[in-house]
Coordinates of C-alpha atoms in Angstrom, one line a residue:
Chain A
X1 CA 16.5 13.7 -27.0
X2 CA 14.0 12.4 -24.5
X3 CA 13.5 15.9 -23.4
X4 CA 12.5 17.5 -26.9
X5 CA 10.7 14.6 -28.5
X6 CA 7.6 15.3 -26.5
X7 CA 7.5 19.2 -27.2
X8 CA 8.0 18.3 -30.7
X9 CA 5.0 15.9 -30.8
X10 CA 3.0 18.8 -29.0
X11 CA 4.0 21.3 -31.7
X12 CA 3.4 18.8 -34.4
X13 CA -0.3 18.0 -33.0
X14 CA -0.8 21.9 -32.9
X15 CA 0.6 22.3 -36.7
X16 CA -1.7 19.1 -37.6
X17 CA -5.1 20.7 -36.2
X18 CA -4.0 24.0 -37.8
X19 CA -3.4 22.8 -41.2
X20 CA -6.6 20.8 -40.9
X21 CA -8.5 23.9 -40.3
X22 CA -6.9 25.6 -43.2
X23 CA -7.8 22.7 -45.3
X24 CA -11.4 22.9 -44.2
X25 CA -11.7 19.7 -42.7
X26 CA -12.4 20.7 -39.1
X27 CA -15.4 23.1 -39.2
X28 CA -15.8 25.7 -36.5
X29 CA -17.9 23.3 -34.6
X30 CA -15.1 20.8 -34.2
X31 CA -12.4 23.4 -33.4
X32 CA -14.6 24.5 -30.7
X33 CA -14.8 20.9 -29.4
X34 CA -10.9 20.6 -29.6
X35 CA -10.5 23.7 -27.5
X36 CA -13.1 22.4 -25.0
X37 CA -11.2 19.1 -24.8
X38 CA -8.0 21.2 -24.0
X39 CA -9.7 23.2 -21.1
X40 CA -11.3 20.2 -19.7
X41 CA -8.1 18.7 -19.3
X42 CA -6.4 21.5 -17.8
X43 CA -9.5 21.6 -15.1
X44 CA -9.1 17.9 -14.8
X45 CA -5.3 18.2 -14.1
X46 CA -6.2 20.4 -11.4
X47 CA -8.6 18.2 -9.9
X48 CA -6.2 15.3 -9.9
X49 CA -3.7 17.3 -7.9
X50 CA -6.3 17.9 -5.3
X51 CA -8.0 14.5 -5.4
X52 CA -5.4 12.0 -7.2
X53 CA -2.1 13.2 -5.7
X54 CA -3.0 15.2 -2.2
X55 CA -6.1 12.8 -1.4
X56 CA -8.6 15.5 -0.8
X57 CA -11.9 14.5 -2.1
X58 CA -13.4 18.0 -3.9
X59 CA -16.8 18.1 -5.4
X60 CA -16.4 22.0 -5.6
X61 CA -14.3 22.0 -8.5
X62 CA -16.9 23.9 -10.9
X63 CA -17.1 26.6 -8.4
X64 CA -13.5 27.6 -8.8
X65 CA -14.0 27.1 -12.6
X66 CA -17.0 29.5 -12.5
X67 CA -15.2 32.2 -10.1
X68 CA -12.4 32.1 -13.1
X69 CA -14.9 32.3 -15.8
X70 CA -17.0 35.1 -14.4
X71 CA -13.9 37.1 -13.1
X72 CA -12.1 37.3 -16.2
X73 CA -15.4 37.8 -18.2
X74 CA -16.1 40.7 -15.9
X75 CA -12.5 42.3 -16.9
X76 CA -12.8 41.5 -20.7
X77 CA -16.3 42.8 -20.9
X78 CA -15.5 46.2 -19.1
X79 CA -12.7 46.7 -21.5
X80 CA -14.4 45.4 -24.9
X81 CA -11.7 46.4 -27.4
X82 CA -8.8 45.7 -25.2
X83 CA -7.2 42.9 -27.3
X84 CA -4.8 40.4 -26.0
X85 CA -3.4 42.5 -23.3
X86 CA -6.7 42.8 -21.5
X87 CA -7.3 38.8 -21.7
X88 CA -4.0 38.4 -20.2
X89 CA -4.8 40.8 -17.4
X90 CA -8.2 39.2 -16.8
X91 CA -6.4 35.7 -16.8
X92 CA -4.0 37.0 -14.1
X93 CA -7.1 38.7 -12.5
X94 CA -9.1 35.4 -12.3
X95 CA -5.8 33.3 -11.0
X96 CA -5.4 35.6 -8.1
X97 CA -9.3 35.7 -7.2
X98 CA -9.5 32.0 -7.5
X99 CA -6.2 31.6 -5.5
X100 CA -7.4 33.8 -2.7
X101 CA -11.0 32.2 -2.6
X102 CA -9.4 28.7 -2.5
X103 CA -6.9 29.4 0.3
X104 CA -10.0 31.4 2.3
X105 CA -12.4 28.4 1.8
X106 CA -9.7 25.7 2.2
X107 CA -8.4 26.9 5.6
X108 CA -11.4 26.0 7.3
X109 CA -12.7 22.9 5.3
X110 CA -9.6 21.0 4.7
X111 CA -9.6 19.8 8.5
X112 CA -12.5 17.6 7.2
X113 CA -11.7 14.0 5.8
X114 CA -12.9 12.2 2.8
X115 CA -16.6 12.3 2.5
X116 CA -17.1 15.0 5.1
X117 CA -14.9 17.2 2.8
X118 CA -17.0 16.0 0.0
X119 CA -20.1 17.4 1.4
X120 CA -18.4 20.7 2.6
X121 CA -17.2 21.5 -1.0
X122 CA -20.4 20.3 -2.5
X123 CA -22.1 23.0 -0.4
X124 CA -19.4 25.7 -1.1
X125 CA -20.1 25.0 -5.0
X126 CA -23.9 25.2 -4.5
X127 CA -23.2 28.5 -2.6
X128 CA -21.2 29.9 -5.5
X129 CA -23.8 28.9 -8.1
X130 CA -26.6 30.7 -5.9
X131 CA -24.4 33.5 -5.9
X132 CA -24.0 33.9 -9.6
X133 CA -27.7 33.1 -9.9
X134 CA -28.3 36.4 -8.4
X135 CA -25.2 38.6 -9.0
X136 CA -27.0 41.0 -11.3
X137 CA -28.6 42.5 -8.5
X138 CA -24.8 43.8 -7.3
X139 CA -23.3 43.8 -10.7
X140 CA -25.7 44.1 -13.6
X141 CA -23.1 42.9 -16.3
X142 CA -22.9 39.6 -14.6
X143 CA -26.3 38.6 -15.9
X144 CA -27.3 36.7 -12.9
X145 CA -29.8 34.0 -14.2
X146 CA -30.4 35.4 -17.4
X147 CA -26.8 34.5 -18.2
X148 CA -23.7 36.8 -19.1
X149 CA -23.7 37.9 -22.6
X150 CA -21.1 39.7 -24.9
X151 CA -18.0 38.2 -23.5
X152 CA -15.3 38.9 -26.2
X153 CA -14.1 36.0 -27.9
X154 CA -10.5 35.6 -27.1
X155 CA -9.8 31.7 -26.5
X156 CA -8.4 30.2 -29.8
X157 CA -6.3 27.1 -30.8
X158 CA -3.0 28.8 -30.0
X159 CA -4.0 30.2 -26.5
X160 CA -5.6 26.8 -25.4
X161 CA -2.5 24.9 -26.7
X162 CA 0.1 27.1 -24.8
X163 CA -2.0 27.0 -21.6
X164 CA -2.6 23.3 -22.0
X165 CA 1.3 23.0 -22.3
X166 CA 2.1 25.0 -19.2
X167 CA -0.5 23.2 -17.3
X168 CA 1.1 20.0 -18.0
X169 CA 4.7 21.2 -17.3
X170 CA 3.6 22.8 -13.9
X171 CA 1.6 19.8 -12.6
X172 CA 4.6 17.6 -13.7
X173 CA 7.1 19.7 -12.1
X174 CA 5.3 20.3 -8.8
X175 CA 4.5 16.5 -8.2
X176 CA 8.1 15.6 -8.8
X177 CA 9.5 18.0 -6.4
X178 CA 9.8 17.9 -2.7
X179 CA 6.4 19.9 -2.2
X180 CA 4.7 17.3 -4.5
X181 CA 6.0 14.4 -2.5
X182 CA 4.8 16.2 0.6
X183 CA 1.3 16.1 -1.0
X184 CA 1.5 12.7 -1.8
X185 CA 2.5 11.8 1.6
X186 CA -0.6 13.3 3.1
X187 CA -2.8 11.2 0.6
X188 CA -0.8 8.1 2.1
X189 CA -0.8 8.6 5.6
X190 CA -1.4 12.0 7.4
X191 CA -0.1 10.7 10.7
X192 CA 3.3 9.4 9.2
X193 CA 3.8 12.4 7.1
X194 CA 3.4 14.5 10.4
X195 CA 5.9 12.2 12.1
X196 CA 8.6 13.1 9.4
X197 CA 8.0 16.7 9.9
X198 CA 5.7 17.7 7.0
X199 CA 3.0 20.2 7.9
X200 CA 0.3 18.5 6.5
X201 CA -2.3 21.4 6.7
X202 CA 0.3 23.6 4.8
X203 CA 0.7 20.9 1.9
X204 CA -3.3 20.2 1.8
X205 CA -3.7 24.3 1.3
X206 CA -1.0 24.4 -1.4
X207 CA -2.5 21.5 -3.1
X208 CA -5.9 22.6 -3.1
X209 CA -5.0 26.2 -3.9
X210 CA -2.9 25.2 -6.9
X211 CA -5.5 22.7 -8.3
X212 CA -8.3 25.4 -8.0
X213 CA -6.3 27.9 -9.9
X214 CA -6.2 25.1 -12.7
X215 CA -9.8 25.2 -12.7
X216 CA -10.0 29.0 -12.8
X217 CA -7.9 29.0 -15.8
X218 CA -10.1 26.4 -17.7
X219 CA -12.9 28.6 -16.7
X220 CA -11.2 31.6 -18.3
X221 CA -10.9 29.8 -21.5
X222 CA -14.4 28.6 -21.4
X223 CA -15.8 32.1 -20.9
X224 CA -14.0 33.5 -23.8
X225 CA -14.6 30.5 -26.2
X226 CA -18.4 30.2 -25.9
X227 CA -18.5 34.1 -25.0
X228 CA -21.8 33.1 -23.0
X229 CA -21.7 32.2 -19.2
X230 CA -24.8 30.8 -17.2
X231 CA -24.7 29.8 -13.6
X232 CA -26.0 26.3 -14.9
X233 CA -22.3 25.8 -16.5
X234 CA -21.0 25.8 -13.1
X235 CA -23.4 23.6 -11.2
X236 CA -22.3 20.7 -9.2
X237 CA -22.9 18.2 -12.0
X238 CA -19.9 20.0 -13.8
X239 CA -17.8 18.9 -11.0
X240 CA -19.0 15.6 -11.3
X241 CA -17.9 15.5 -14.9
X242 CA -14.3 16.3 -13.9
X243 CA -14.2 13.9 -11.1
X244 CA -15.4 11.2 -13.5
X245 CA -12.5 12.1 -15.9
X246 CA -10.0 11.9 -13.1
X247 CA -11.3 8.6 -11.6
X248 CA -11.6 7.2 -15.2
X249 CA -8.0 8.3 -16.1
X250 CA -6.5 7.1 -12.8
X251 CA -5.9 8.8 -9.7
X252 CA -2.4 10.3 -9.6
X253 CA -1.6 9.9 -13.2
X254 CA -1.3 12.9 -15.3
X255 CA -1.0 10.8 -18.6
X256 CA -4.5 9.1 -17.8
X257 CA -6.0 12.5 -16.6
X258 CA -5.2 13.8 -20.2
X259 CA -6.4 11.1 -22.1
X260 CA -9.4 10.6 -20.4
X261 CA -10.3 14.5 -20.5
X262 CA -9.6 14.3 -24.3
X263 CA -11.3 10.7 -24.5
X264 CA -14.4 11.8 -22.7
X265 CA -15.0 15.0 -24.5
X266 CA -14.5 13.4 -28.0
X267 CA -16.6 10.3 -27.2
X268 CA -19.6 12.3 -26.0
X269 CA -19.2 14.4 -29.4
X270 CA -18.3 11.6 -31.4
X271 CA -21.4 9.7 -30.1
X272 CA -23.7 12.7 -31.5
X273 CA -22.2 12.1 -35.0
X274 CA -22.2 8.3 -35.1
X275 CA -25.5 7.6 -33.4
X276 CA -28.6 8.4 -35.5
X277 CA -30.9 11.3 -34.4
X278 CA -33.7 9.4 -33.0
X279 CA -31.4 7.4 -30.5
X280 CA -28.9 10.3 -29.8
X281 CA -30.0 10.8 -26.2
X282 CA -28.9 7.2 -25.4
X283 CA -25.4 8.6 -25.5
X284 CA -26.0 9.4 -21.9
X285 CA -26.7 5.7 -21.5
X286 CA -23.8 4.3 -23.3
X287 CA -21.2 6.5 -21.9
X288 CA -22.1 5.7 -18.2
X289 CA -22.1 2.0 -19.3
X290 CA -18.7 2.3 -20.4
X291 CA -17.8 4.0 -17.1
X292 CA -19.1 1.1 -15.1
X293 CA -17.2 -1.6 -17.3
X294 CA -14.0 0.6 -17.0
X295 CA -14.4 0.6 -13.1
X296 CA -15.2 -3.1 -12.9
X297 CA -12.3 -4.0 -15.0
X298 CA -9.8 -1.4 -14.0
X299 CA -10.6 -0.2 -10.6
X300 CA -7.6 2.0 -10.3
X301 CA -8.6 3.8 -13.6
X302 CA -7.4 3.0 -17.1
X303 CA -4.0 4.7 -16.3
X304 CA -3.9 4.4 -12.5
X305 CA -0.1 4.4 -11.3
X306 CA 1.0 4.5 -15.1
X307 CA 2.9 7.5 -16.3
X308 CA 4.1 8.4 -19.9
X309 CA 8.2 8.4 -19.8
X310 CA 8.3 12.1 -20.5
X311 CA 6.2 13.1 -17.8
X312 CA 8.5 11.5 -15.3
X313 CA 11.5 14.0 -14.9
X314 CA 14.9 12.6 -14.9
X315 CA 15.8 11.6 -11.2
X316 CA 19.1 13.4 -10.4
X317 CA 21.6 11.3 -8.1
X318 CA 20.6 8.0 -8.6
X319 CA 23.7 5.7 -9.0
X320 CA 24.1 3.8 -12.2
X321 CA 23.1 0.2 -11.9
X322 CA 24.5 -2.4 -14.0
X323 CA 21.5 -4.5 -15.1
Chain B
X1 CA 25.4 12.5 31.0
X2 CA 22.6 15.1 30.0
X3 CA 19.2 14.5 30.1
X4 CA 17.6 14.8 26.5
X5 CA 14.1 14.0 27.2
X6 CA 12.3 14.7 30.6
X7 CA 8.9 13.5 31.4
X8 CA 7.4 15.0 34.5
X9 CA 3.9 14.1 36.0
X10 CA 2.6 13.3 32.6
X11 CA -1.2 12.6 32.8
X12 CA -3.6 11.6 30.0
X13 CA -7.2 10.8 30.4
X14 CA -9.5 9.3 27.8
X15 CA -13.0 10.0 28.7
X16 CA -13.1 8.2 32.4
X17 CA -10.0 6.1 31.8
X18 CA -6.8 7.2 33.1
X19 CA -4.2 6.1 30.6
X20 CA -1.1 7.5 31.8
X21 CA -1.2 8.9 35.5
X22 CA 1.8 11.2 36.7
X23 CA 4.4 9.4 34.8
X24 CA 7.9 10.8 35.8
X25 CA 10.9 9.5 33.7
X26 CA 14.1 10.7 31.9
X27 CA 15.9 9.4 28.8
X28 CA 19.7 10.5 29.1
X29 CA 21.5 11.4 25.8
X30 CA 22.9 8.6 24.0
X31 CA 21.3 5.8 26.3
X32 CA 19.1 3.0 24.9
X33 CA 16.0 3.1 27.4
X34 CA 13.1 0.9 27.3
X35 CA 9.2 1.2 28.4
X36 CA 7.7 -1.9 28.9
X37 CA 4.5 -3.1 30.6
X38 CA 1.7 -5.5 30.0
X39 CA -0.9 -4.8 27.2
X40 CA -2.9 -1.6 27.9
X41 CA -0.4 0.0 30.3
X42 CA -0.3 3.1 28.5
X43 CA 3.1 2.7 26.6
X44 CA 2.1 3.8 23.0
X45 CA -0.1 6.6 24.7
X46 CA 3.2 7.9 26.1
X47 CA 4.9 8.0 22.8
X48 CA 1.9 9.6 21.2
X49 CA 2.0 12.5 23.8
X50 CA 5.5 12.9 23.2
X51 CA 5.2 13.0 19.4
X52 CA 2.2 15.8 19.8
X53 CA -0.6 13.3 18.4
X54 CA -2.5 13.8 21.7
X55 CA -2.9 17.0 23.5
X56 CA -1.9 16.3 27.3
X57 CA -4.2 16.6 30.5
X58 CA -1.3 17.4 32.9
X59 CA 2.4 17.6 33.6
X60 CA 5.2 18.5 31.1
X61 CA 7.4 17.0 28.5
X62 CA 10.8 18.8 28.1
X63 CA 13.3 18.0 25.1
X64 CA 16.7 19.3 25.1
X65 CA 15.6 21.7 28.0
X66 CA 12.6 23.2 26.4
X67 CA 9.0 22.1 26.7
X68 CA 7.5 20.4 23.6
X69 CA 4.0 20.8 24.9
X70 CA 1.5 22.6 22.3
X71 CA 3.7 21.8 19.4
X72 CA 2.2 20.3 16.3
X73 CA 3.6 16.8 15.5
X74 CA 5.3 18.1 12.5
X75 CA 7.2 20.6 14.7
X76 CA 8.2 18.0 17.4
X77 CA 9.6 16.1 14.5
X78 CA 11.5 19.1 13.2
X79 CA 13.0 19.5 16.6
X80 CA 14.8 16.2 16.1
X81 CA 12.3 13.4 17.6
X82 CA 11.4 10.9 15.1
X83 CA 9.4 7.6 15.5
X84 CA 7.8 4.5 14.2
X85 CA 4.4 3.2 14.6
X86 CA 3.5 -0.3 16.3
X87 CA 0.9 -1.0 13.1
X88 CA 3.5 0.1 10.5
X89 CA 2.6 3.3 8.9
X90 CA 4.3 3.2 5.5
X91 CA 3.4 5.2 2.5
X92 CA 2.4 1.7 1.0
X93 CA 1.5 2.7 -2.4
X94 CA 5.0 4.5 -3.2
X95 CA 8.3 2.7 -3.9
X96 CA 10.9 2.1 -1.1
X97 CA 13.3 5.0 -2.3
X98 CA 10.3 7.3 -2.5
X99 CA 9.3 6.6 1.0
X100 CA 12.9 7.7 1.9
X101 CA 13.0 10.6 -0.2
X102 CA 9.8 12.0 1.2
X103 CA 11.4 11.8 4.5
X104 CA 14.1 14.2 3.9
X105 CA 11.4 16.9 3.2
X106 CA 12.8 19.1 6.3
X107 CA 16.1 19.2 4.9
X108 CA 15.1 20.6 1.2
X109 CA 14.7 24.4 1.1
X110 CA 13.9 25.2 -2.4
X111 CA 11.0 27.1 -3.0
X112 CA 7.6 26.9 -5.0
X113 CA 9.3 28.7 -7.8
X114 CA 12.4 26.2 -8.1
X115 CA 9.9 23.3 -7.7
X116 CA 7.9 24.6 -10.8
X117 CA 10.7 25.2 -13.1
X118 CA 13.1 22.6 -11.9
X119 CA 16.0 25.0 -11.8
X120 CA 19.7 24.5 -10.8
X121 CA 18.9 24.8 -7.2
X122 CA 16.4 22.0 -7.6
X123 CA 18.4 19.8 -9.3
X124 CA 21.4 20.2 -6.9
X125 CA 19.3 19.6 -4.1
X126 CA 17.5 16.8 -5.5
X127 CA 20.8 15.2 -6.5
X128 CA 21.9 15.4 -3.0
X129 CA 18.7 13.9 -1.5
X130 CA 18.6 10.8 -3.8
X131 CA 22.3 10.3 -3.1
X132 CA 21.8 10.2 0.7
X133 CA 18.5 8.3 0.6
X134 CA 20.3 5.7 -1.7
X135 CA 23.2 5.5 0.8
X136 CA 20.9 5.2 3.7
X137 CA 19.1 2.3 1.8
X138 CA 22.5 0.8 1.0
X139 CA 23.7 0.7 4.9
X140 CA 20.4 -1.2 5.6
X141 CA 20.8 -3.5 2.5
X142 CA 17.6 -2.3 0.8
X143 CA 19.2 -0.6 -2.2
X144 CA 18.4 -3.7 -4.3
X145 CA 14.7 -2.9 -3.3
X146 CA 14.6 0.7 -3.8
X147 CA 11.9 0.4 -6.6
X148 CA 9.6 -1.9 -5.1
X149 CA 6.3 -0.7 -3.8
X150 CA 6.9 -0.5 -0.2
X151 CA 3.5 -2.1 0.7
X152 CA 4.8 -5.3 -1.0
X153 CA 7.9 -5.8 1.0
X154 CA 8.0 -8.6 3.5
X155 CA 7.0 -7.7 6.9
X156 CA 10.3 -7.7 8.6
X157 CA 11.5 -5.3 5.6
X158 CA 8.6 -3.1 6.2
X159 CA 9.7 -2.5 9.7
X160 CA 13.3 -1.8 8.8
X161 CA 12.2 0.6 6.1
X162 CA 9.9 2.5 8.7
X163 CA 13.1 2.8 10.8
X164 CA 15.1 3.9 7.8
X165 CA 12.5 6.5 6.8
X166 CA 12.6 7.8 10.7
X167 CA 16.5 7.7 10.3
X168 CA 16.2 9.9 7.2
X169 CA 14.9 12.6 9.0
X170 CA 18.1 12.8 10.9
X171 CA 16.9 12.9 14.3
X172 CA 18.6 13.1 17.8
X173 CA 15.9 11.0 19.7
X174 CA 14.4 7.9 17.9
X175 CA 11.4 6.3 19.4
X176 CA 10.6 2.7 18.4
X177 CA 7.1 1.5 18.9
X178 CA 7.1 -2.3 19.3
X179 CA 9.8 -2.9 17.0
X180 CA 9.7 -6.8 17.5
X181 CA 5.8 -6.8 17.2
X182 CA 5.3 -10.0 15.0
X183 CA 8.5 -11.1 14.4
X184 CA 9.8 -14.6 14.9
X185 CA 13.1 -15.6 17.1
X186 CA 15.4 -15.2 14.2
X187 CA 14.1 -11.9 13.2
X188 CA 13.9 -10.6 16.5
X189 CA 17.6 -11.4 16.9
X190 CA 18.3 -9.5 13.9
X191 CA 16.5 -6.6 15.0
X192 CA 18.4 -6.6 18.2
X193 CA 21.8 -6.3 16.1
X194 CA 20.1 -3.7 13.9
X195 CA 19.2 -1.6 16.8
X196 CA 22.7 -1.7 18.1
X197 CA 24.2 -0.9 14.7
X198 CA 21.8 2.1 14.2
X199 CA 22.9 3.4 17.8
X200 CA 26.7 3.1 17.1
X201 CA 26.4 4.3 13.5
X202 CA 24.2 7.3 14.1
X203 CA 25.0 8.2 17.5
X204 CA 21.5 8.3 18.2
X205 CA 19.3 8.2 21.6
X206 CA 16.9 5.4 21.4
X207 CA 13.6 4.9 23.5
X208 CA 11.8 1.8 22.7
X209 CA 8.7 0.2 23.8
X210 CA 8.4 -3.5 23.9
X211 CA 6.6 -6.2 25.6
X212 CA 8.9 -9.1 24.6
X213 CA 11.1 -9.3 27.7
X214 CA 13.9 -10.9 26.0
X215 CA 14.7 -7.9 23.6
X216 CA 14.4 -5.3 26.4
X217 CA 16.5 -7.5 28.7
X218 CA 19.4 -7.8 26.5
X219 CA 19.8 -4.6 24.7
X220 CA 18.4 -1.7 26.9
X221 CA 20.6 -0.1 29.6
X222 CA 17.7 1.3 31.6
X223 CA 14.1 0.2 31.6
X224 CA 10.9 1.8 32.9
X225 CA 8.1 -0.6 33.9
X226 CA 4.4 0.6 33.5
X227 CA 1.2 -0.8 34.7
X228 CA -2.4 0.7 34.4
X229 CA -0.6 4.2 33.2
X230 CA 1.5 4.4 36.2
X231 CA 5.1 3.7 36.7
X232 CA 5.9 0.8 38.8
X233 CA 9.7 0.1 38.5
X234 CA 12.7 1.6 37.0
X235 CA 16.2 0.7 36.9
X236 CA 18.7 -1.7 35.0
X237 CA 17.4 -4.9 33.5
X238 CA 18.8 -7.3 35.9
X239 CA 17.1 -5.6 38.8
X240 CA 13.9 -5.1 37.1
X241 CA 13.7 -8.6 36.4
X242 CA 13.6 -9.6 40.2
X243 CA 11.3 -6.7 41.0
X244 CA 8.3 -7.9 42.8
X245 CA 5.8 -5.4 41.5
X246 CA 7.0 -6.2 38.0
X247 CA 6.5 -9.8 38.2
X248 CA 2.9 -9.1 39.7
X249 CA 2.1 -7.0 36.8
X250 CA 3.0 -9.4 34.3
X251 CA 2.2 -12.7 36.1
X252 CA -0.2 -11.7 39.0
X253 CA 0.2 -12.2 42.7
X254 CA 1.1 -15.2 44.4

């Protein structure tokens, strides 16, 4: 029962949104926001794996998001009437490209620690943005600084929900495995981790690559949701957005990341509805203020160290205790 | 008795400071060996060299007849050398049980695929792992603390847990870096019994650093004394106690 309930809830949420669309309660704009919230959650789950669980401070998350988006868009744009198979192929291509890039960039820079790693990943993010700014010189259809147009629209509610669900399961299963624990030990104390036979370099790389792949998948959804890509969509401020979500939700909490990602998206858009037009721009004052308050009152994030029950898999082998 | 760990002419400099100079000593299999010396004598440096934390500047360390120079710390741990740290290095934000579970890492061999889908292979191995971890905690009377955050344990139990974590890797050689540091008389007494117990139960070779004389003198079979990076004496505890050089190192010249 414990296993099925969350899946049922997930399907129920999906059906609810679908029926609201059918009943014309949710206009296309809000449908788009819902899907955007979902893809932000996927991306944030990835950064949580890198920063929250493995403890590697990365400011280059948007770069991987961008690489995923551009790679898949290039594939689907090249085969404009391919339908779903082409979209899936583009998703796989994006995952592979992101994984390779993350591996190659991770090898040299994951030796660095905390702030220094942050600066290095920031540099990487800027390089990638500049690369896409000028990409049209090599591949004209990438659009360069004029933006990439004509990407087919494949992302829909169903695809977003399925990928979101897979992302949650993957990260949950990974974290509660021997490999996930190895990543966590790297965060806790690298020297101690080595002393019990854990190859810290290997697990830093695994965490970094897997987390970056999540960003890539989110990028694929983004590209085929808005059908337009611009290098400004992947600059380092976008990395900061994801970082905010992860820290706000609580480092090392899957539940917190999901809630914060959904909350952050709906808060920004909700304020747009609630606030009168003349003070609309004040939402960028209101939400940082909320952030400051949360950080003062709950320094470990809203759900730091807390996890929903269904996101904790059964622990096998523990003897029954009589409490 | 066979020699398990062989240190030969080991040398390490930190800039102009010679931390360890030409240290030669053996640790026999099954023996309880102590390394003592005043503060700053280079004892912990020796441990850090054995476990591969620092590169060495000269000499050789052989473990089970093979050199371990140039290996990464995790590779040395995989060969069967486990250690504790002078300034406890637990995974402080994790529970007691999680600390021990992580230490079984090298004995788990399911791949990324199994980890992502939690298949039968995962379930079987995880089950075995938790059972073993639980058993080990029970042996050390820590099982009722299993779900407590390791960093919240009282000091003595943190030291104990660190030893438990080292044992979970199933080592052949256990290095204890000042296990009695910061302990009072009663705790030290318990620790001595614990070390005896570990040795009997797990059939381990133990090599420990200590500067509390009363610990070393009563439990170690052989003691090496260091001062300013050099070996100044070696032998049975009772002989060491009467050694002129050792008294000088600790108390100064007459």
